PDB file of N, CA and C in Angstrom:
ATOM      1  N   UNK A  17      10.008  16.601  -3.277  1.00  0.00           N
ATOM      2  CA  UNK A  17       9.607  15.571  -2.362  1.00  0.00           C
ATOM      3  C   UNK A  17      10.845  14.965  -1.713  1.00  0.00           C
ATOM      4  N   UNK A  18      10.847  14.844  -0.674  1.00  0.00           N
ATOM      5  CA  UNK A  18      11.926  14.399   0.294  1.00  0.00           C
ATOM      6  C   UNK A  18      11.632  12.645   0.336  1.00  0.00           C
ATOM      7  N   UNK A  19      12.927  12.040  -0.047  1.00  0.00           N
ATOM      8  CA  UNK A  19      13.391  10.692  -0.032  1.00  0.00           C
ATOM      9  C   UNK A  19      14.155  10.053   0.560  1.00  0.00           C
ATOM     10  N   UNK A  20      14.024   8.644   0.943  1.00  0.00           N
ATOM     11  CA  UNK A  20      14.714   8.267   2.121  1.00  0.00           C
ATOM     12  C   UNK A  20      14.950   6.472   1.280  1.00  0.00           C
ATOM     13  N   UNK A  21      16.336   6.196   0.292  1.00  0.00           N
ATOM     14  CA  UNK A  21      16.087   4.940  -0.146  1.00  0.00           C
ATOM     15  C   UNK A  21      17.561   4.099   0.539  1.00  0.00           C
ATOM     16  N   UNK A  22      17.427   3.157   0.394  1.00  0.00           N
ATOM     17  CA  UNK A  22      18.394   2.404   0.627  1.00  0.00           C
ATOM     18  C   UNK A  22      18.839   1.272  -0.868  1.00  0.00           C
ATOM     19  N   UNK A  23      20.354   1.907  -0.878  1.00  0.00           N
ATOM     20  CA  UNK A  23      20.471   1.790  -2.042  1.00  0.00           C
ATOM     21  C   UNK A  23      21.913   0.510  -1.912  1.00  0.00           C
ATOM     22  N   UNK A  24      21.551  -0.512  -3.294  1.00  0.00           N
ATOM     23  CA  UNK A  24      22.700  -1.122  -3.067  1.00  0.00           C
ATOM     24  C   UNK A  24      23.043  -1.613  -4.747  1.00  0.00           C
ATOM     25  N   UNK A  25      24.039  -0.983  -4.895  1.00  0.00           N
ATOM     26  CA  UNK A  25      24.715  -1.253  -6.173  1.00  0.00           C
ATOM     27  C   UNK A  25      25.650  -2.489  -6.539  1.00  0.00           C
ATOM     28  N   UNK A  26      25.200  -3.312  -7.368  1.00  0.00           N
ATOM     29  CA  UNK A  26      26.370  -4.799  -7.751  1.00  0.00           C
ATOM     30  C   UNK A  26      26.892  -4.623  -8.831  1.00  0.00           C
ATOM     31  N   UNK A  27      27.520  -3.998  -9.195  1.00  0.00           N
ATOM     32  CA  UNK A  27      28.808  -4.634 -10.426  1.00  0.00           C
ATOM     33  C   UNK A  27      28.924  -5.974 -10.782  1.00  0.00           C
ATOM     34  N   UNK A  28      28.245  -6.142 -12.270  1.00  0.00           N
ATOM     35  CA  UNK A  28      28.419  -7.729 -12.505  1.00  0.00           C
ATOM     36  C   UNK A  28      29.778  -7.613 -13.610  1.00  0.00           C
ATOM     37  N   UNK A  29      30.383  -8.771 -13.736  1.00  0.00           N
ATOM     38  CA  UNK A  29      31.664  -8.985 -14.730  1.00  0.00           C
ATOM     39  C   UNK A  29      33.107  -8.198 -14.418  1.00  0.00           C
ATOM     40  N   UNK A  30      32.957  -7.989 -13.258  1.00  0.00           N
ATOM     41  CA  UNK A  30      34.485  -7.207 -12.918  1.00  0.00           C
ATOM     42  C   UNK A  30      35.327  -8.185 -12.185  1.00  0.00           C
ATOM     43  N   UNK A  31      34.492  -9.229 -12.023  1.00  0.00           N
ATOM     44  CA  UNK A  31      35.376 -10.491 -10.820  1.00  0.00           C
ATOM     45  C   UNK A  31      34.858 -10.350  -9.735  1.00  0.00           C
ATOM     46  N   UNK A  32      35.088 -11.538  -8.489  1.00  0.00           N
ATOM     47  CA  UNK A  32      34.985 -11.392  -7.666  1.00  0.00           C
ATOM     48  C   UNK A  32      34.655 -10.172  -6.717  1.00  0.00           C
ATOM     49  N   UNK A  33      36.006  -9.724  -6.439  1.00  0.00           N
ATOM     50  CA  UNK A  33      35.358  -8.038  -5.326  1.00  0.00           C
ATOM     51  C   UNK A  33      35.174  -7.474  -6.520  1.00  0.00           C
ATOM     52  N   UNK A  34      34.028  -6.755  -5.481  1.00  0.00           N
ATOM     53  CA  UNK A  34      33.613  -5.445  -6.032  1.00  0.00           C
ATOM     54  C   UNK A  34      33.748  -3.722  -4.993  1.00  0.00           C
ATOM     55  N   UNK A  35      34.957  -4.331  -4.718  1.00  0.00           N
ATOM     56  CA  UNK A  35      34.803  -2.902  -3.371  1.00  0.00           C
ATOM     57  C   UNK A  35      35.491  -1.598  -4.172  1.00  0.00           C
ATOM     58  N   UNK A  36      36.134  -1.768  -5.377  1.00  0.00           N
ATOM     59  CA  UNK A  36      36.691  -1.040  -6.002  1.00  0.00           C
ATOM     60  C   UNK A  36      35.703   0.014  -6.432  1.00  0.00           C
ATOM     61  N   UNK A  37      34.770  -0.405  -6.800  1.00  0.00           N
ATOM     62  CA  UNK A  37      33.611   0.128  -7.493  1.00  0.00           C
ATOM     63  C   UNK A  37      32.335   0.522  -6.530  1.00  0.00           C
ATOM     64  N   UNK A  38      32.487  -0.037  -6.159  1.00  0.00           N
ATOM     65  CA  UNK A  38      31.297   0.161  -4.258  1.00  0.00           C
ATOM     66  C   UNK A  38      32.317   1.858  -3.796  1.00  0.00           C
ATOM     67  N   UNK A  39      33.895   1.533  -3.437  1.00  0.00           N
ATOM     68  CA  UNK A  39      33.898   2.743  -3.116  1.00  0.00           C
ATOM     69  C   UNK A  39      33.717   4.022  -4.241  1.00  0.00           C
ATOM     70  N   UNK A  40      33.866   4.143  -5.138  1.00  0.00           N
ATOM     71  CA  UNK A  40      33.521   5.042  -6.231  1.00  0.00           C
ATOM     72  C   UNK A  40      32.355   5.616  -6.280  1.00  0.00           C
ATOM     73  N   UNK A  41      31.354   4.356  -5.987  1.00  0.00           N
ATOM     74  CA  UNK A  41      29.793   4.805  -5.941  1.00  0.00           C
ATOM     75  C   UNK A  41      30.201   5.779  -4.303  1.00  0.00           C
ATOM     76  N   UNK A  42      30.392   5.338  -3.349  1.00  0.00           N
ATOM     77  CA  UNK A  42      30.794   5.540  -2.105  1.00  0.00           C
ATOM     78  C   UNK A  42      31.405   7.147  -2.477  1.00  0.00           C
ATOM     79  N   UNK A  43      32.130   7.296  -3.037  1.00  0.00           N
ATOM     80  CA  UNK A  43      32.786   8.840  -3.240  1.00  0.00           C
ATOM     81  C   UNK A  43      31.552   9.854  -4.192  1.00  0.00           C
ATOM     82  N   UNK A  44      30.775   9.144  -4.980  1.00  0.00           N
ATOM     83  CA  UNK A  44      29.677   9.749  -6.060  1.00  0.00           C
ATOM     84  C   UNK A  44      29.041  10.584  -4.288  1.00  0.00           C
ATOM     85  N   UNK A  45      28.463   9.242  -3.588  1.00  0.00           N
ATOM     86  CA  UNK A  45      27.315   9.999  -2.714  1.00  0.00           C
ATOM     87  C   UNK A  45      27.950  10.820  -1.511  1.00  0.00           C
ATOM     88  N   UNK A  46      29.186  10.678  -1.468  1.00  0.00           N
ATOM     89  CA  UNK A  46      29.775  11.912  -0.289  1.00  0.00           C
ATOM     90  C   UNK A  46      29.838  12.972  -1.188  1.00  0.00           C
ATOM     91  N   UNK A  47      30.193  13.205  -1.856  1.00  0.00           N
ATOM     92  CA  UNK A  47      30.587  14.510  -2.615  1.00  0.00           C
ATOM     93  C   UNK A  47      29.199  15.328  -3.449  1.00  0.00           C
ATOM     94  N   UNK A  48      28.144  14.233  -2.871  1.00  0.00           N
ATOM     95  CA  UNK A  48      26.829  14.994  -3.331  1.00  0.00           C
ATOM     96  C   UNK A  48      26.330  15.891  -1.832  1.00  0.00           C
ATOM     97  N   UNK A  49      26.561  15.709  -0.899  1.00  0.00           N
ATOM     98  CA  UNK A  49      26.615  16.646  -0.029  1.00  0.00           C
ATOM     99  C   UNK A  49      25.437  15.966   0.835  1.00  0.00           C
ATOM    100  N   UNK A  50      24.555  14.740   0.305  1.00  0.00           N
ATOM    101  CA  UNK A  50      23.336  14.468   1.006  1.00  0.00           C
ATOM    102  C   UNK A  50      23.378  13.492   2.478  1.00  0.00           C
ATOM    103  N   UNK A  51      22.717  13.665   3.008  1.00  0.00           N
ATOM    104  CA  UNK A  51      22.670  12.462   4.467  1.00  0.00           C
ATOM    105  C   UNK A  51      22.647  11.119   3.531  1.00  0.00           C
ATOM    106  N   UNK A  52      23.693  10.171   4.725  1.00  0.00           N
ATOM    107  CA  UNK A  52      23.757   9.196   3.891  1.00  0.00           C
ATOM    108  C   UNK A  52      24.575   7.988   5.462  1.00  0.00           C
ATOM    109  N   UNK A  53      24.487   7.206   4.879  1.00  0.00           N
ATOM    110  CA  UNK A  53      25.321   5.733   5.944  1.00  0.00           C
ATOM    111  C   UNK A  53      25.101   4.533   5.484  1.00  0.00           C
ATOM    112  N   UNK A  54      26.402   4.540   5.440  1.00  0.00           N
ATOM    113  CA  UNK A  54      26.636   3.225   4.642  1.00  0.00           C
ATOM    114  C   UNK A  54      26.887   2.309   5.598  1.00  0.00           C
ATOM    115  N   UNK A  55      26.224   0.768   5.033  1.00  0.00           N
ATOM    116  CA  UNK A  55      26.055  -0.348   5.865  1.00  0.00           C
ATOM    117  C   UNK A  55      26.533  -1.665   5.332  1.00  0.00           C
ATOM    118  N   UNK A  56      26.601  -2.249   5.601  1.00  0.00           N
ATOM    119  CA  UNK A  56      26.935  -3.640   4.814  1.00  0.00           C
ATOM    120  C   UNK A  56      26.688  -4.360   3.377  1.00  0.00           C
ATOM    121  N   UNK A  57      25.333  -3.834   3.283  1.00  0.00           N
ATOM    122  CA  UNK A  57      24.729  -4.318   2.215  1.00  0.00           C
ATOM    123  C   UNK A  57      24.063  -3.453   1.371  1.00  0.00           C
ATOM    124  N   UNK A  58      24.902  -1.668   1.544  1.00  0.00           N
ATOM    125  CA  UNK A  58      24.243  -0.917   0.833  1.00  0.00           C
ATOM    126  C   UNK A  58      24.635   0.401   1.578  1.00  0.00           C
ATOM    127  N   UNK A  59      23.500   1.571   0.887  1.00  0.00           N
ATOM    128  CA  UNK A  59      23.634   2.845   1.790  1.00  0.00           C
ATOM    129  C   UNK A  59      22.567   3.391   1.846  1.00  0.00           C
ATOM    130  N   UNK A  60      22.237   3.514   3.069  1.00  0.00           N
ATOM    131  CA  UNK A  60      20.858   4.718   2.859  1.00  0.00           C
ATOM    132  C   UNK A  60      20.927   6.203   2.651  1.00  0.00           C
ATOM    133  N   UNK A  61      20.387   6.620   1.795  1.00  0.00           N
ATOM    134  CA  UNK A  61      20.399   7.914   1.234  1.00  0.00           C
ATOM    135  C   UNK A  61      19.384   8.842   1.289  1.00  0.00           C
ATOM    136  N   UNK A  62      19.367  10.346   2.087  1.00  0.00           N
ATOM    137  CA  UNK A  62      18.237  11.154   2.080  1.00  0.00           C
ATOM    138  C   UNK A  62      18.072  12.386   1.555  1.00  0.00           C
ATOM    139  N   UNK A  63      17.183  12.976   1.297  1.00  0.00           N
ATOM    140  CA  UNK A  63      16.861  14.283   0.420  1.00  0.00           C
ATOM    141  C   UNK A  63      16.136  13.968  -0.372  1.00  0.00           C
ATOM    142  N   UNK A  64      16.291  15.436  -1.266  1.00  0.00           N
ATOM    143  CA  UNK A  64      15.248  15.860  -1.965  1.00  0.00           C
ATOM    144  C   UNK A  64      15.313  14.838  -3.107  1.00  0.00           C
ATOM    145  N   UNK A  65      14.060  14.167  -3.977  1.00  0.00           N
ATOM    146  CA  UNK A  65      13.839  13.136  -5.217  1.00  0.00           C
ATOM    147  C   UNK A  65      14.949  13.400  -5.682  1.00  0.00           C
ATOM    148  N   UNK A  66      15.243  14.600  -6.587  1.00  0.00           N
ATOM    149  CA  UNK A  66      15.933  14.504  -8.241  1.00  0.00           C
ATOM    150  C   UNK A  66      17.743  14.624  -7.370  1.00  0.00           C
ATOM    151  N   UNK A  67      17.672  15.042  -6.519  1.00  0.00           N
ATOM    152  CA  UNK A  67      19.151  14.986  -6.019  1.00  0.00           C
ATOM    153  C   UNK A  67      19.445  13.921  -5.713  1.00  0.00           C
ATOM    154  N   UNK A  68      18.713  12.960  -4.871  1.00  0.00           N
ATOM    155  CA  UNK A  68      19.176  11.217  -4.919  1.00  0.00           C
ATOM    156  C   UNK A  68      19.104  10.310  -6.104  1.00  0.00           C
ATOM    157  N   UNK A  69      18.040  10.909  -6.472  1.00  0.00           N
ATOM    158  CA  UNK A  69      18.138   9.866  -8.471  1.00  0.00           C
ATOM    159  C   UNK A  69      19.377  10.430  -8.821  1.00  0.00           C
ATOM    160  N   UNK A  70      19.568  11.281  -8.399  1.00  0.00           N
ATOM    161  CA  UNK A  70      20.661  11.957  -9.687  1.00  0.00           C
ATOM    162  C   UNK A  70      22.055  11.264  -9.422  1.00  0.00           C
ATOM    163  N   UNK A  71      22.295  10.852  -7.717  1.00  0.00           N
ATOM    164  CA  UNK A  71      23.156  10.553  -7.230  1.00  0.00           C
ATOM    165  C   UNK A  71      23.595   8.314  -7.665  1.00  0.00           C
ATOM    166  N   UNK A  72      21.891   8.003  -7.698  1.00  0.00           N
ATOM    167  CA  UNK A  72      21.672   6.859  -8.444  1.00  0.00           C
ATOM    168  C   UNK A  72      22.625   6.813  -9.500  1.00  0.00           C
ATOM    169  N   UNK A  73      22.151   7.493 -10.285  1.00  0.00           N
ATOM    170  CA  UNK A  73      22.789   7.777 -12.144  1.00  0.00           C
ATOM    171  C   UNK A  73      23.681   7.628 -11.917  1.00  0.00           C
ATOM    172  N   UNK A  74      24.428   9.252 -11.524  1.00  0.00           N
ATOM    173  CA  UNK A  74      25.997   8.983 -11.069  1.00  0.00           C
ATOM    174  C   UNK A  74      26.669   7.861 -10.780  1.00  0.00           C
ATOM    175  N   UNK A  75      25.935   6.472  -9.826  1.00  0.00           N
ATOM    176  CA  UNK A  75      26.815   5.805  -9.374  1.00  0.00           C
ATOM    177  C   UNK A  75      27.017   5.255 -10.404  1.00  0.00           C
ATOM    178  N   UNK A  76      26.022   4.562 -11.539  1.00  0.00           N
ATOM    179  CA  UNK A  76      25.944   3.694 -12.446  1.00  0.00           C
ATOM    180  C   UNK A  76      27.152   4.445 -13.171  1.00  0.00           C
ATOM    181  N   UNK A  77      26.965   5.743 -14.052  1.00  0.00           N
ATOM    182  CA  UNK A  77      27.910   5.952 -14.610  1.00  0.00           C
ATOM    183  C   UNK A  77      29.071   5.941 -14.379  1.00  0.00           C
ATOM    184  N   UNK A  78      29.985   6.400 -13.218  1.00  0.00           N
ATOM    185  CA  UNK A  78      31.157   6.000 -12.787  1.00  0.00           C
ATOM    186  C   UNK A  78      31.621   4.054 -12.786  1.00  0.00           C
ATOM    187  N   UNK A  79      30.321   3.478 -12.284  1.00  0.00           N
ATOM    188  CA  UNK A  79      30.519   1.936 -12.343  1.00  0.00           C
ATOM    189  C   UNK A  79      30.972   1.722 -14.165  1.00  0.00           C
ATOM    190  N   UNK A  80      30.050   1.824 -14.224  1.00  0.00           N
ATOM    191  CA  UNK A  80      30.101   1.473 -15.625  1.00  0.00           C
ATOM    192  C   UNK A  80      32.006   2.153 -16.757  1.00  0.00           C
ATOM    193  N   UNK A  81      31.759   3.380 -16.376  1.00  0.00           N
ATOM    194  CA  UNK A  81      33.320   4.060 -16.668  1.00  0.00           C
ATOM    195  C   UNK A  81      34.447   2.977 -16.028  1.00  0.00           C
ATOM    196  N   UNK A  82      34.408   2.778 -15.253  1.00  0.00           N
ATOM    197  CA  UNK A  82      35.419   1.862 -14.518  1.00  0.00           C
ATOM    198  C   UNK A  82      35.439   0.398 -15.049  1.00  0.00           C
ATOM    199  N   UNK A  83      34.573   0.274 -16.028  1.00  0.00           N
ATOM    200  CA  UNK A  83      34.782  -0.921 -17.006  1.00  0.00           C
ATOM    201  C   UNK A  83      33.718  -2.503 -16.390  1.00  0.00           C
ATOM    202  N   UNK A  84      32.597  -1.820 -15.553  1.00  0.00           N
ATOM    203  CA  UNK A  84      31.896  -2.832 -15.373  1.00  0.00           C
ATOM    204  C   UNK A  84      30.906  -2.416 -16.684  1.00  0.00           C
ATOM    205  N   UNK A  85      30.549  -3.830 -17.495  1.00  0.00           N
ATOM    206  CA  UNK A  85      29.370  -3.828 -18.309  1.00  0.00           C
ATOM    207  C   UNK A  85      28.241  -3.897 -17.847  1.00  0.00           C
ATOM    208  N   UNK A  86      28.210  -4.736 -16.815  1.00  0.00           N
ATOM    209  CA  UNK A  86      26.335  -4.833 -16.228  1.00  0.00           C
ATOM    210  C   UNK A  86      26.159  -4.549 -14.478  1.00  0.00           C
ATOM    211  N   UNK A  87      25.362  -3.809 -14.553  1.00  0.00           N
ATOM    212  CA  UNK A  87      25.215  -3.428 -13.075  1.00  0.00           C
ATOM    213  C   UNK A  87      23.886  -3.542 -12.844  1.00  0.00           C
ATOM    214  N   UNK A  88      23.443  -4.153 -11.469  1.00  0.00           N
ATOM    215  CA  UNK A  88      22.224  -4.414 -10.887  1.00  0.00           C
ATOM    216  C   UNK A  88      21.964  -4.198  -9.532  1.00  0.00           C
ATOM    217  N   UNK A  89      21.163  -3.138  -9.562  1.00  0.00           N
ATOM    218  CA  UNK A  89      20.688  -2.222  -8.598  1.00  0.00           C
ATOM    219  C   UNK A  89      19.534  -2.596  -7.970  1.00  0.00           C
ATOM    220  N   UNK A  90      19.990  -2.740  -6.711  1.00  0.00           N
ATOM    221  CA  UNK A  90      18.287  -2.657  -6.019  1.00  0.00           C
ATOM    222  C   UNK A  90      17.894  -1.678  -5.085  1.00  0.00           C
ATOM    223  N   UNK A  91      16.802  -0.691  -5.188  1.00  0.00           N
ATOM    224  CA  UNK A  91      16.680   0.309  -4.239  1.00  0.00           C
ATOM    225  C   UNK A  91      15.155  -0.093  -3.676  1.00  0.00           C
ATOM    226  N   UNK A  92      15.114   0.249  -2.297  1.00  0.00           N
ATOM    227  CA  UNK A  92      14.184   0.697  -1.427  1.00  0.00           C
ATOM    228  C   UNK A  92      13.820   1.628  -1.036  1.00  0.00           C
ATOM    229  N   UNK A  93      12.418   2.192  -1.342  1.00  0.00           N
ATOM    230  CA  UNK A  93      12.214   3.670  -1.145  1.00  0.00           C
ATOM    231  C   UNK A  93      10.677   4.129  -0.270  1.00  0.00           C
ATOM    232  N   UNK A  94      11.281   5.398   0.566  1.00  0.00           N
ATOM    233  CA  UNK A  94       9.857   5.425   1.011  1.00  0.00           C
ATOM    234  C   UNK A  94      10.016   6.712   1.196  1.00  0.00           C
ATOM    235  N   UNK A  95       8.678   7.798   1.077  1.00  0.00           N
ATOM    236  CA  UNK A  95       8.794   8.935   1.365  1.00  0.00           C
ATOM    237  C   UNK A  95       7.324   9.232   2.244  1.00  0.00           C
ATOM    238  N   UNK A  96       7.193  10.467   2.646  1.00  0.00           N
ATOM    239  CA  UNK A  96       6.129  10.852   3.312  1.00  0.00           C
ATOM    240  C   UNK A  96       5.345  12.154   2.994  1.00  0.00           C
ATOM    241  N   UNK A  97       4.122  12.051   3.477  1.00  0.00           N
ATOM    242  CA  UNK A  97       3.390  13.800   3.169  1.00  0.00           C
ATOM    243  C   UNK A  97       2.680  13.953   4.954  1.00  0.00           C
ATOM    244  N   UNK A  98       2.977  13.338   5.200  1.00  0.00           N
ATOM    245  CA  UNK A  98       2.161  13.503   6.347  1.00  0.00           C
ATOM    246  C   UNK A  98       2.871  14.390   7.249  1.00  0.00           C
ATOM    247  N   UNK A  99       4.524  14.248   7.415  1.00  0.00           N
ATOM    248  CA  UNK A  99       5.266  14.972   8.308  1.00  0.00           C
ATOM    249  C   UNK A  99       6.433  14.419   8.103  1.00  0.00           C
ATOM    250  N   UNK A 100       7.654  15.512   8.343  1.00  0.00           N
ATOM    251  CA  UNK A 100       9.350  15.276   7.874  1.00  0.00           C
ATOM    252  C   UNK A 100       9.657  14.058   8.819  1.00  0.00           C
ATOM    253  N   UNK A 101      10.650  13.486   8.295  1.00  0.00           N
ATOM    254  CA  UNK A 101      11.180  12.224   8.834  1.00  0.00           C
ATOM    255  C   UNK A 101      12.743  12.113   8.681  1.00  0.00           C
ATOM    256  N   UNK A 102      13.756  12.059   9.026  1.00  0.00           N
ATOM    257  CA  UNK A 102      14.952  11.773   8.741  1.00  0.00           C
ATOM    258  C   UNK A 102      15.047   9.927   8.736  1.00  0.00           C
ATOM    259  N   UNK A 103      16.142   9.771   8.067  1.00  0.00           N
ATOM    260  CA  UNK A 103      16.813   8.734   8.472  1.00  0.00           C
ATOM    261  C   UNK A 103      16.817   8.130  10.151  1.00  0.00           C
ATOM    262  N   UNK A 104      17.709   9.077  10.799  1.00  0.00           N
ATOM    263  CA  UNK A 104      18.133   9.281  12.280  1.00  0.00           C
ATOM    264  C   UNK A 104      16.828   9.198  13.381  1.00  0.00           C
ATOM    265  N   UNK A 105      16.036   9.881  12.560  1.00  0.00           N
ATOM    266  CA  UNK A 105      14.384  10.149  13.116  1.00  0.00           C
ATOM    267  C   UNK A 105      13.874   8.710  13.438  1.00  0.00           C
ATOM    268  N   UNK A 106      13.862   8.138  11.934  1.00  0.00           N
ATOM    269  CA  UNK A 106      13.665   6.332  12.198  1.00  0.00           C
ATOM    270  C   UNK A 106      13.969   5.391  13.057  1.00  0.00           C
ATOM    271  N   UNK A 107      15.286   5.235  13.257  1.00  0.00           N
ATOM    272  CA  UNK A 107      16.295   4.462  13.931  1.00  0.00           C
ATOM    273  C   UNK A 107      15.976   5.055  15.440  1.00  0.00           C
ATOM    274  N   UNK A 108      16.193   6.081  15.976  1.00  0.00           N
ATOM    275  CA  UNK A 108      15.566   7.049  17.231  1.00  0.00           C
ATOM    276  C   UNK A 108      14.488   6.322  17.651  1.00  0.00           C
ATOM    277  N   UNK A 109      13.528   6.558  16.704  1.00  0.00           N
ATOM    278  CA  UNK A 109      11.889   5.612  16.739  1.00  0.00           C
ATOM    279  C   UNK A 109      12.063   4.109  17.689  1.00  0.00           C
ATOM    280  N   UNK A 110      12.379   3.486  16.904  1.00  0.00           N
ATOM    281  CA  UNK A 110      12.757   1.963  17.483  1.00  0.00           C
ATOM    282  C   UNK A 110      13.562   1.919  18.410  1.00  0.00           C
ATOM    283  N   UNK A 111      14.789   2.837  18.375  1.00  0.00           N
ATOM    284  CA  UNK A 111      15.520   2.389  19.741  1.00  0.00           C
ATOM    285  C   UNK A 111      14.839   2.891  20.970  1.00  0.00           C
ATOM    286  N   UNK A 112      14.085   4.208  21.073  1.00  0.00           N
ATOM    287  CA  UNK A 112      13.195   4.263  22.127  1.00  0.00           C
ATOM    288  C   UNK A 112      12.115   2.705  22.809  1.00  0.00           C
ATOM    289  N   UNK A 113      11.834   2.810  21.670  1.00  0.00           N
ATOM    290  CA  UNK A 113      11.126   1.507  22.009  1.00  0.00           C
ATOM    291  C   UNK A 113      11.756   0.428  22.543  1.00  0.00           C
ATOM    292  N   UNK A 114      13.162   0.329  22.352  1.00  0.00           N
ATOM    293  CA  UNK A 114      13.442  -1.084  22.530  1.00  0.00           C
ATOM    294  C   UNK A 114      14.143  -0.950  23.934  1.00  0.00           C
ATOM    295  N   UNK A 115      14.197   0.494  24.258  1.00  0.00           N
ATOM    296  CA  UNK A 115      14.543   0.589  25.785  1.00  0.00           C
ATOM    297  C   UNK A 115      13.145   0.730  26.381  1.00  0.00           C
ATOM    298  N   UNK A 116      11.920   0.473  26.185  1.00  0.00           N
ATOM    299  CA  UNK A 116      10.751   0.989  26.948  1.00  0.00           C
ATOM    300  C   UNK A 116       9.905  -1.089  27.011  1.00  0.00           C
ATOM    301  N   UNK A 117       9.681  -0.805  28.797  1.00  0.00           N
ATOM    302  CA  UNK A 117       9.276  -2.437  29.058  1.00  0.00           C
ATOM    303  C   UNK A 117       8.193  -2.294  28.179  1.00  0.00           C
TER     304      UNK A 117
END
């Protein structure tokens, strides 16, 4: 099943920033090979289920290796059966619209 979540990982107890660990997660999901764009407050991530969970895991475990104890994740997820959808597909969607009177 093809997935489309937006994912945002917090590192609690490492101090203040957390970009140390944001980019790590950040290197987990490039090197998984999947569509992805990262935004301010997170990244959206696409493909197949067990390859984005898997990419989930990953981040935690690297967070966690890097000496954060508690991490709190929030993901948003939506998938479809009706017909393929990208990320890009979405965003396309609305900006048509927002050029049409």
């Amino acid at each position: 099943m093809h997935v489309i979540i937006d994912l945002c990982v917090v590192p609690l107890g490492v101090g203040v920033s957390v970009s140390p660990q944001i980019a790590a997660c950040q290197r987990v999901i490039e090197a998984s090979g999947l569509e992805h764009h990262m935004h301010a407050y997170g990244t959206n991530i696409e493909g197949p289920w067990d390859e984005v969970m898997a990419v989930v895991k990953r981040c935690h475990e690297v967070v966690h290796e890097m000496g954060a104890p508690r991490i709190t994740t929030t993901i948003k997820l939506g998938t479809r059966t009706d017909r393929e959808q990208s990320m890009a597909d979405k965003v396309t969607s609305v900006e048509n619209k927002l050029r049409s009177p």
